[in-house]
CSV table of C-alpha atoms in Angstrom, one decimal:
chain,number,residue,atom,x,y,z
A,1,UNK,CA,-0.4,0.4,0.0
A,2,UNK,CA,2.8,2.6,0.1
A,3,UNK,CA,2.5,5.6,-1.6
A,4,UNK,CA,3.4,9.0,-2.5
A,5,UNK,CA,2.4,11.5,-0.5
A,6,UNK,CA,1.0,14.2,-2.6
A,7,UNK,CA,3.2,17.1,-3.3
A,8,UNK,CA,1.8,20.5,-2.7
A,9,UNK,CA,4.6,22.7,-3.9
A,10,UNK,CA,6.1,26.6,-2.7
A,11,UNK,CA,7.7,28.7,-5.7
A,12,UNK,CA,11.1,30.6,-5.9
A,13,UNK,CA,11.6,32.9,-3.6
A,14,UNK,CA,10.4,36.1,-2.2
A,15,UNK,CA,9.9,44.8,-2.0
A,16,UNK,CA,4.8,46.3,0.0
A,17,UNK,CA,6.2,46.2,3.5
A,18,UNK,CA,2.9,43.8,5.7
A,19,UNK,CA,4.2,43.9,9.1
A,20,UNK,CA,8.5,42.2,8.9
A,21,UNK,CA,8.1,41.2,5.4
A,22,UNK,CA,9.7,43.1,2.2
A,23,UNK,CA,7.4,42.7,-0.2
A,24,UNK,CA,7.2,45.5,-2.8
A,25,UNK,CA,4.2,46.8,-4.6
A,26,UNK,CA,5.9,47.1,-8.4
A,27,UNK,CA,3.1,44.2,-10.6
A,28,UNK,CA,4.6,40.8,-10.1
A,29,UNK,CA,4.8,40.4,-15.1
A,30,UNK,CA,7.0,43.9,-13.8
A,31,UNK,CA,9.1,42.7,-12.1
A,32,UNK,CA,9.5,39.6,-13.9
A,33,UNK,CA,10.4,41.7,-17.1
A,34,UNK,CA,13.0,43.8,-15.3
A,35,UNK,CA,14.8,41.3,-13.7
A,36,UNK,CA,16.7,37.5,-14.8
A,37,UNK,CA,15.7,35.5,-13.0
A,38,UNK,CA,14.9,31.8,-12.5
A,39,UNK,CA,11.4,31.7,-12.6
A,40,UNK,CA,8.0,30.6,-14.1
A,41,UNK,CA,5.7,33.2,-13.7
A,42,UNK,CA,2.8,30.8,-14.2
A,43,UNK,CA,4.2,28.4,-11.1
A,44,UNK,CA,4.4,32.0,-9.5
A,45,UNK,CA,0.6,33.2,-9.8
A,46,UNK,CA,-1.0,29.2,-9.4
A,47,UNK,CA,0.5,29.5,-6.0
A,48,UNK,CA,0.0,33.6,-5.5
A,49,UNK,CA,-3.9,32.6,-6.7
A,50,UNK,CA,-4.0,30.3,-3.9
A,51,UNK,CA,-2.6,32.3,-1.7
A,52,UNK,CA,-5.5,32.9,1.3
A,53,UNK,CA,-5.6,29.0,2.1
A,54,UNK,CA,-2.1,28.4,2.9
A,55,UNK,CA,-3.0,28.9,5.9
A,56,UNK,CA,-6.5,26.6,6.2
A,57,UNK,CA,-5.5,22.8,7.4
A,58,UNK,CA,-8.3,21.7,5.1
A,59,UNK,CA,-7.7,23.1,2.0
A,60,UNK,CA,-5.6,23.0,-1.7
A,61,UNK,CA,-1.9,23.2,1.1
A,62,UNK,CA,-3.9,20.7,3.5
A,63,UNK,CA,-1.1,18.0,2.8
A,64,UNK,CA,1.9,20.0,3.3
A,65,UNK,CA,0.4,20.1,7.1
A,66,UNK,CA,-0.2,16.8,7.3
A,67,UNK,CA,3.5,16.0,6.4
A,68,UNK,CA,5.5,19.2,7.9
A,69,UNK,CA,6.3,17.3,11.3
A,70,UNK,CA,8.1,14.3,9.3
A,71,UNK,CA,10.2,17.1,7.4
A,72,UNK,CA,11.1,19.0,10.0
A,73,UNK,CA,12.2,16.1,12.2
A,74,UNK,CA,13.7,14.7,9.2
A,75,UNK,CA,15.3,18.3,8.4
A,76,UNK,CA,16.6,18.5,12.9
A,77,UNK,CA,18.0,15.0,12.7
A,78,UNK,CA,20.4,16.2,9.9
A,79,UNK,CA,21.2,19.7,11.4
A,80,UNK,CA,22.4,18.1,14.2
A,81,UNK,CA,23.9,15.3,12.3
A,82,UNK,CA,25.7,18.1,10.3
A,83,UNK,CA,27.4,19.8,12.9
A,84,UNK,CA,28.3,16.6,15.5
A,85,UNK,CA,31.3,16.0,12.9
A,86,UNK,CA,32.8,19.7,14.1
A,87,UNK,CA,31.7,22.0,16.2
A,88,UNK,CA,34.0,24.6,15.1
A,89,UNK,CA,31.4,24.6,11.8
A,90,UNK,CA,28.7,26.8,13.8
A,91,UNK,CA,27.7,29.9,13.3
A,92,UNK,CA,29.4,32.7,16.0
A,93,UNK,CA,27.2,32.1,18.7
A,94,UNK,CA,28.2,28.6,18.5
A,95,UNK,CA,25.7,27.2,19.1
A,96,UNK,CA,26.0,23.4,20.0
A,97,UNK,CA,25.4,20.2,17.7
A,98,UNK,CA,22.4,18.6,20.1
A,99,UNK,CA,20.4,22.2,19.6
A,100,UNK,CA,19.4,21.2,16.4
A,101,UNK,CA,17.0,24.5,14.8
A,102,UNK,CA,17.5,26.2,17.9
A,103,UNK,CA,19.8,29.8,17.5
A,104,UNK,CA,20.9,28.5,13.7
A,105,UNK,CA,20.7,31.7,11.2
A,106,UNK,CA,18.3,29.6,7.7
A,107,UNK,CA,16.7,30.8,4.8
A,108,UNK,CA,13.5,28.6,3.7
A,109,UNK,CA,14.1,28.8,0.1
A,110,UNK,CA,10.5,29.0,-1.7
A,111,UNK,CA,9.1,29.8,1.2
A,112,UNK,CA,4.9,30.0,0.1
A,113,UNK,CA,2.6,30.3,2.6
A,114,UNK,CA,5.5,30.0,5.2
A,115,UNK,CA,4.6,27.0,7.2
A,116,UNK,CA,7.9,25.4,7.4
A,117,UNK,CA,9.1,28.7,7.7
A,118,UNK,CA,7.2,28.8,11.3
A,119,UNK,CA,7.7,25.4,12.5
A,120,UNK,CA,11.6,26.1,12.2
A,121,UNK,CA,11.4,29.7,14.0
A,122,UNK,CA,9.2,27.8,17.1
A,123,UNK,CA,12.0,25.3,17.2
A,124,UNK,CA,14.2,29.1,18.2
A,125,UNK,CA,15.9,29.2,14.6
A,126,UNK,CA,16.3,32.7,13.0
A,127,UNK,CA,15.1,32.3,10.2
A,128,UNK,CA,14.1,34.6,6.5
A,129,UNK,CA,11.4,32.7,4.5
A,130,UNK,CA,12.1,34.2,0.6
A,131,UNK,CA,9.1,33.5,-2.4
A,132,UNK,CA,8.1,35.9,-5.8
A,133,UNK,CA,4.8,34.9,-5.0
A,134,UNK,CA,3.6,38.4,-3.1
A,135,UNK,CA,0.5,36.6,-2.8
A,136,UNK,CA,2.4,34.0,-0.5
A,137,UNK,CA,5.0,36.7,1.1
A,138,UNK,CA,1.8,38.6,2.4
A,139,UNK,CA,-0.4,35.3,3.7
A,140,UNK,CA,2.8,34.2,6.0
A,141,UNK,CA,3.7,37.9,7.6
A,142,UNK,CA,0.1,38.1,8.4
A,143,UNK,CA,0.0,34.9,10.0
A,144,UNK,CA,3.9,35.6,11.1
A,145,UNK,CA,2.2,37.9,13.0
A,146,UNK,CA,-0.8,37.0,14.7
A,147,UNK,CA,1.5,34.7,16.0
A,148,UNK,CA,4.3,36.0,17.4
A,149,UNK,CA,7.2,35.2,15.3
A,150,UNK,CA,8.0,38.4,14.1
A,151,UNK,CA,11.1,38.5,16.0
A,152,UNK,CA,12.9,35.6,14.9
A,153,UNK,CA,11.0,35.4,11.7
A,154,UNK,CA,10.8,37.8,8.4
A,155,UNK,CA,10.4,37.2,4.8
A,156,UNK,CA,11.9,39.0,1.0
A,157,UNK,CA,10.4,39.1,-2.0
A,158,UNK,CA,13.9,38.2,-3.7
A,159,UNK,CA,14.6,36.0,-6.0
A,160,UNK,CA,17.7,33.4,-4.3
A,161,UNK,CA,20.2,33.6,-6.3
A,162,UNK,CA,19.9,37.7,-5.8
A,163,UNK,CA,19.7,36.7,-2.1
A,164,UNK,CA,23.1,34.6,-2.4
A,165,UNK,CA,24.6,37.2,-3.9
A,166,UNK,CA,24.1,39.8,-1.2
A,167,UNK,CA,24.4,37.3,1.6
A,168,UNK,CA,27.5,34.7,0.2
A,169,UNK,CA,28.0,32.5,4.0
A,170,UNK,CA,25.6,33.8,6.1
A,171,UNK,CA,24.4,30.8,7.2
A,172,UNK,CA,23.4,28.1,8.8
A,173,UNK,CA,20.9,25.6,7.1
A,174,UNK,CA,19.3,26.4,4.3
A,175,UNK,CA,16.1,24.6,3.1
A,176,UNK,CA,14.4,24.2,-0.1
A,177,UNK,CA,10.8,22.2,-0.6
A,178,UNK,CA,8.9,21.0,-3.2
A,179,UNK,CA,10.3,24.0,-5.7
A,180,UNK,CA,12.8,22.2,-7.5
A,181,UNK,CA,10.6,20.5,-9.9
A,182,UNK,CA,9.0,23.9,-10.8
A,183,UNK,CA,12.2,25.6,-11.7
A,184,UNK,CA,13.2,26.9,-15.4
A,185,UNK,CA,16.9,25.9,-13.7
A,186,UNK,CA,16.7,23.5,-10.9
A,187,UNK,CA,20.8,23.4,-10.7
A,188,UNK,CA,21.3,27.2,-10.2
A,189,UNK,CA,19.2,27.3,-7.3
A,190,UNK,CA,21.4,24.2,-5.7
A,191,UNK,CA,23.9,26.0,-6.7
A,192,UNK,CA,22.8,29.6,-4.8
A,193,UNK,CA,22.3,27.5,-1.7
A,194,UNK,CA,25.8,26.5,-1.6
A,195,UNK,CA,26.5,29.5,-1.6
A,196,UNK,CA,24.7,31.2,0.8
A,197,UNK,CA,26.0,28.6,3.8
A,198,UNK,CA,29.0,29.5,6.0
A,199,UNK,CA,31.4,26.3,6.0
A,200,UNK,CA,29.6,23.4,7.2
A,201,UNK,CA,26.6,24.6,6.8
A,202,UNK,CA,23.1,22.3,6.2
A,203,UNK,CA,20.9,22.5,3.4
A,204,UNK,CA,18.2,20.1,3.2
A,205,UNK,CA,16.0,19.9,-0.5
A,206,UNK,CA,12.9,18.3,-1.9
A,207,UNK,CA,11.3,17.9,-4.8
A,208,UNK,CA,10.4,14.3,-6.6
A,209,UNK,CA,11.7,11.3,-8.8
A,210,UNK,CA,11.4,11.4,-12.1
A,211,UNK,CA,10.0,7.2,-13.2
A,212,UNK,CA,6.4,6.0,-15.0
A,213,UNK,CA,5.6,5.6,-10.9
A,214,UNK,CA,6.2,9.3,-9.7
A,215,UNK,CA,3.9,10.4,-12.9
A,216,UNK,CA,1.1,7.4,-11.8
A,217,UNK,CA,1.3,8.4,-7.8
A,218,UNK,CA,2.4,11.6,-8.5
A,219,UNK,CA,0.2,13.7,-11.2
A,220,UNK,CA,-2.2,10.5,-12.2
A,221,UNK,CA,-2.9,9.3,-7.6
A,222,UNK,CA,-3.0,13.0,-6.7
A,223,UNK,CA,-3.9,15.2,-9.7
A,224,UNK,CA,-6.8,13.1,-11.1
A,225,UNK,CA,-8.0,9.9,-9.1
A,226,UNK,CA,-7.8,11.7,-5.1
A,227,UNK,CA,-7.5,15.3,-6.5
A,228,UNK,CA,-5.7,16.0,-3.9
A,229,UNK,CA,-4.3,18.3,-5.9
A,230,UNK,CA,-5.3,21.3,-8.6
A,231,UNK,CA,-4.9,18.9,-12.2
A,232,UNK,CA,-2.0,20.9,-13.4
A,233,UNK,CA,0.2,21.3,-10.8
A,234,UNK,CA,3.0,18.9,-11.9
A,235,UNK,CA,5.3,18.7,-15.3
A,236,UNK,CA,6.1,15.0,-15.0
A,237,UNK,CA,9.3,16.0,-17.3
A,238,UNK,CA,10.6,18.6,-14.4
A,239,UNK,CA,10.8,16.2,-12.2
A,240,UNK,CA,14.5,15.0,-10.9
A,241,UNK,CA,16.3,12.0,-9.8
A,242,UNK,CA,17.8,11.5,-7.3
A,243,UNK,CA,21.2,10.6,-9.5
A,244,UNK,CA,20.0,14.5,-11.4
A,245,UNK,CA,20.1,16.1,-7.7
A,246,UNK,CA,23.5,14.2,-6.2
A,247,UNK,CA,25.2,15.7,-9.8
A,248,UNK,CA,24.2,19.0,-9.0
A,249,UNK,CA,24.9,18.9,-5.3
A,250,UNK,CA,28.1,17.8,-6.6
A,251,UNK,CA,28.5,19.7,-8.6
A,252,UNK,CA,27.8,23.1,-6.3
A,253,UNK,CA,30.6,22.0,-3.5
A,254,UNK,CA,27.7,19.6,-1.5
A,255,UNK,CA,28.4,16.3,0.1
A,256,UNK,CA,25.5,13.6,0.3
A,257,UNK,CA,24.6,13.7,3.8
A,258,UNK,CA,21.5,11.3,3.5
A,259,UNK,CA,18.2,10.6,1.3
A,260,UNK,CA,14.8,10.0,2.6
A,261,UNK,CA,11.2,9.0,0.9
A,262,UNK,CA,8.4,10.4,2.1
A,263,UNK,CA,4.9,8.0,1.5
A,264,UNK,CA,1.1,8.3,1.7
A,265,UNK,CA,-1.0,5.8,2.1
A,266,UNK,CA,-4.3,6.7,0.3
A,267,UNK,CA,-6.2,4.1,2.7
A,268,UNK,CA,-5.1,4.7,5.8
A,269,UNK,CA,-4.1,7.9,5.3
A,270,UNK,CA,-0.9,7.8,6.8
A,271,UNK,CA,1.7,9.7,6.1
A,272,UNK,CA,5.6,7.7,6.5
A,273,UNK,CA,9.4,8.5,5.5
A,274,UNK,CA,11.1,5.7,4.5
A,275,UNK,CA,14.2,4.4,2.6
A,276,UNK,CA,12.4,3.9,-1.0
A,277,UNK,CA,12.4,7.3,-3.1
A,278,UNK,CA,10.6,6.1,-5.6
A,279,UNK,CA,8.5,8.9,-6.0
A,280,UNK,CA,8.6,12.1,-3.3
A,281,UNK,CA,11.7,12.3,-1.3
A,282,UNK,CA,14.3,15.0,0.5
A,283,UNK,CA,18.1,14.9,0.2
A,284,UNK,CA,20.4,16.5,2.7
A,285,UNK,CA,24.1,17.7,2.2
A,286,UNK,CA,26.3,19.8,3.5
A,287,UNK,CA,29.0,22.1,2.8
A,288,UNK,CA,32.2,21.7,3.5
A,289,UNK,CA,34.3,23.2,6.2
A,290,UNK,CA,37.0,23.8,3.3
């Protein structure tokens, strides 16, 4: 009965002042025309239109709410593991490896409405979420304000490549979840994630494998049979095999730390992690100390 977690994706990166968020009043189309950005505008618009549903746990992003504890714990476990190797690789505040996400400086790339960003901030991290969907960021910022997290959580409307150029080597952890299969050049996103990290920093990526099984479960099953996602949410040609993601990570300079699959049983409606990475999977990689 093993199946894939139906993938709900956030979109690459995020300037109206709205609480703690820098979201500009420019029109998105003008932004895309005037900025060299690794983004598919139709993908951003797709999720902008769903922005009011980000924090509805029974709405369009219900799946993300349901899998968030699983991925949050796996992210934290891999942060601990990465920093246990050499505590000298920690940020200037010298947090111990055992502190997990607490005290870490984190960038959540393609943060969408902030589901993962908020959960990491609640565990004591200093989090910046970046996304190119202005409506997504407004929803994320409003919820952060309502949750009293504005001291540790902020959002920016900026492309990840631009953000990395401004903040090279400044972060302990980078997450990029359910996004790589929605951009024209995922390898450029992986490289930007590497560039943002301090030596020894950990990056966690998630995406969807490309094979007949992933087409059956992630598109036919999730979009047409179970209707967990809107039709057209995913493009099979943009799915990424673990070998391809491994190559992108190695080319950027990362070393592989771990990989895990996310699974879903539509009968019991249970989600879990397992070694099978045929469909949805997460990969943890680390920037070498030197």
